[in-house]
Short mmCIF file of C-alpha atoms in Angstrom, two decimals:
data_model
loop_
_atom_site.label_atom_id
_atom_site.label_comp_id
_atom_site.label_asym_id
_atom_site.label_seq_id
_atom_site.Cartn_x
_atom_site.Cartn_y
_atom_site.Cartn_z
CA LYS A 1 36.15 51.71 94.71
CA LEU A 2 33.00 52.06 97.36
CA THR A 3 33.05 54.94 99.43
CA CYS A 4 30.60 54.79 102.20
CA ASN A 5 30.06 58.00 104.31
CA VAL A 6 28.19 56.60 107.84
CA GLN A 7 26.73 58.79 110.43
CA ALA A 8 24.89 58.15 113.32
CA TYR A 9 23.15 60.42 115.81
CA PHE A 10 22.17 58.97 119.07
CA THR A 11 18.66 60.43 120.30
CA ALA A 12 19.05 58.66 123.63
CA ASN A 13 21.48 56.70 125.57
CA SER A 14 22.58 53.48 124.42
CA THR A 15 20.81 50.42 126.29
CA ALA A 16 23.53 47.90 124.97
CA LEU A 17 24.58 45.93 128.11
CA THR A 18 28.31 46.33 127.17
CA GLY A 19 27.89 49.95 126.37
CA ASN A 20 29.07 48.84 122.78
CA ASN A 21 27.44 49.34 119.58
CA TYR A 22 28.79 48.56 116.22
CA VAL A 23 28.28 49.64 112.50
CA HIS A 24 28.03 47.25 109.85
CA ILE A 25 28.28 47.55 105.80
CA VAL A 26 26.88 45.26 103.75
CA VAL A 27 27.11 44.84 99.92
CA LEU A 28 24.11 43.53 98.37
CA GLN A 29 23.80 42.54 94.54
CA ASP A 30 20.65 42.04 92.31
CA SER A 31 20.26 39.63 89.47
CA ILE A 32 22.43 36.87 90.25
CA TRP A 33 21.26 33.42 88.50
CA GLY A 34 21.13 30.42 90.42
CA PRO A 35 19.11 27.22 91.67
CA GLN A 36 16.01 28.02 94.12
CA SER A 37 14.00 25.17 95.26
CA ASN A 38 10.39 25.36 94.09
CA GLY A 39 11.25 29.01 92.71
CA LYS A 40 9.29 28.15 89.31
CA ASN A 41 6.25 27.37 91.28
CA TYR A 42 6.34 30.27 93.91
CA TYR A 43 8.33 32.95 92.41
CA PRO A 44 7.46 32.46 88.62
CA ALA A 45 8.19 36.07 87.63
CA MET A 46 12.01 35.47 88.69
CA TRP A 47 12.22 32.15 86.63
CA ASP A 48 13.84 31.77 83.23
CA ASP A 49 13.24 28.40 81.76
CA SER A 50 15.46 29.27 78.89
CA ARG A 51 18.65 29.48 81.14
CA PRO A 52 20.64 26.42 81.78
CA ASN A 53 19.17 23.95 84.41
CA ASN A 54 20.66 25.24 87.96
CA MET A 55 20.85 28.75 86.65
CA ARG A 56 17.22 29.46 86.33
CA TYR A 57 16.07 31.82 89.23
CA CYS A 58 16.88 35.44 89.74
CA HIS A 59 18.23 36.28 93.19
CA ASN A 60 17.82 39.76 94.42
CA HIS A 61 19.51 41.32 97.72
CA MET A 62 22.36 38.70 97.72
CA LEU A 63 24.65 39.55 100.27
CA ARG A 64 28.08 39.86 98.49
CA GLU A 65 30.68 41.21 100.71
CA MET A 66 30.96 42.54 104.46
CA PRO A 67 33.79 45.16 104.10
CA LEU A 68 34.11 45.56 108.28
CA GLY A 69 33.63 41.88 108.89
CA ILE A 70 30.96 40.28 110.81
CA ASP A 71 31.62 42.20 113.95
CA GLY A 72 31.71 45.57 112.21
CA GLU A 73 33.15 48.39 114.02
CA ASN A 74 32.77 49.69 117.40
CA ILE A 75 31.30 53.07 117.08
CA GLY A 76 31.94 54.56 120.81
CA GLY A 77 30.24 57.60 122.00
CA ASN A 78 26.97 55.82 122.63
CA PHE A 79 25.23 58.57 124.42
CA LYS A 80 22.23 60.73 123.84
CA GLY A 81 23.62 63.70 121.64
CA ASN A 82 26.77 62.20 120.20
CA THR A 83 27.45 61.93 116.83
CA TYR A 84 29.59 59.26 115.22
CA GLN A 85 30.69 59.87 111.55
CA LYS A 86 33.27 58.09 109.41
CA THR A 87 34.20 57.26 105.96
CA PHE A 88 35.19 53.90 104.70
CA THR A 89 36.42 52.96 101.44
CA TYR A 90 36.68 49.47 100.33
CA ASP A 91 37.85 47.81 96.51
CA ILE A 92 34.98 46.20 95.11
CA PRO A 93 36.31 43.11 93.17
CA LEU A 94 35.52 42.20 89.59
CA VAL A 95 34.36 38.77 90.54
CA ILE A 96 32.70 37.20 93.69
CA SER A 97 31.93 33.59 94.11
CA GLU A 98 32.64 33.19 90.25
CA GLU A 99 29.98 35.72 89.45
CA ASP A 100 31.05 39.30 87.84
CA VAL A 101 30.12 42.14 89.72
CA VAL A 102 27.77 44.55 87.82
CA LEU A 103 28.02 47.66 89.49
CA PRO A 104 24.59 49.21 88.81
CA HIS A 105 23.08 45.93 90.50
CA LEU A 106 24.72 46.63 93.88
CA SER A 107 23.41 48.23 97.01
CA VAL A 108 24.47 48.97 100.49
CA LEU A 109 22.96 48.24 103.55
CA VAL A 110 24.41 49.93 106.91
CA PHE A 111 23.40 49.03 110.34
CA ILE A 112 24.10 49.20 114.06
CA THR A 113 23.84 46.50 116.59
CA GLU A 114 24.22 46.15 120.14
CA GLY A 115 27.10 43.90 120.80
CA ARG A 116 29.28 42.18 118.64
CA PRO A 117 27.24 39.08 116.74
CA THR A 118 29.98 36.62 117.17
CA VAL A 119 30.00 37.06 121.10
CA LEU A 120 26.77 35.47 121.92
CA ASP A 121 26.74 36.33 125.44
CA GLU A 122 27.38 40.01 124.14
CA TYR A 123 24.85 40.00 121.55
CA LYS A 124 21.93 37.77 122.67
CA ASN A 125 21.13 39.51 126.04
CA ASN A 126 20.74 42.99 124.64
CA LYS A 127 17.35 44.38 124.23
CA GLU A 128 17.56 45.53 120.65
CA ARG A 129 20.04 43.38 118.62
CA VAL A 130 19.81 45.73 115.70
CA ILE A 131 18.68 49.18 116.44
CA TYR A 132 19.11 50.81 112.93
CA VAL A 133 18.95 49.73 109.49
CA THR A 134 19.29 51.99 106.23
CA GLN A 135 19.64 51.03 102.77
CA SER A 136 21.57 53.48 100.72
CA GLU A 137 21.90 54.27 96.77
CA LEU A 138 24.96 53.47 95.20
CA ILE A 139 26.33 56.37 93.33
CA LEU A 140 28.54 55.73 90.60
CA THR A 141 31.20 57.73 89.09
CA ASP A 142 34.24 57.75 86.80
CA GLU A 143 36.72 58.17 89.82
#
């Protein structure tokens, strides 16, 4: 189970045209073996000739899950001095796209967008589409 504590503090008023900012949580995984065009030539450190033909390149930071979906969650209170804080939980599957999930290979990326990414007019007309990004350490516990 992934427990993600998210906190955002507004140091200025939001400039989002709709006044809406959205938090997004992305689960990334390292060490996923698969194909890569010209991987041996351009990234030889990530290539292994001893592996099966279409599984010779080691991919890192591969997007595995978006627990809040593409649009994320509206965080509200987008004014200077406001703090958004929420804890999200997500059941990490054992397998994603026929690949075993290796917990120590996971990381969490959290970012905030101005507007919903799937609503083109709401998203594309904002000055700064992604306003903050942080990658968090994943702490494994026995719980």
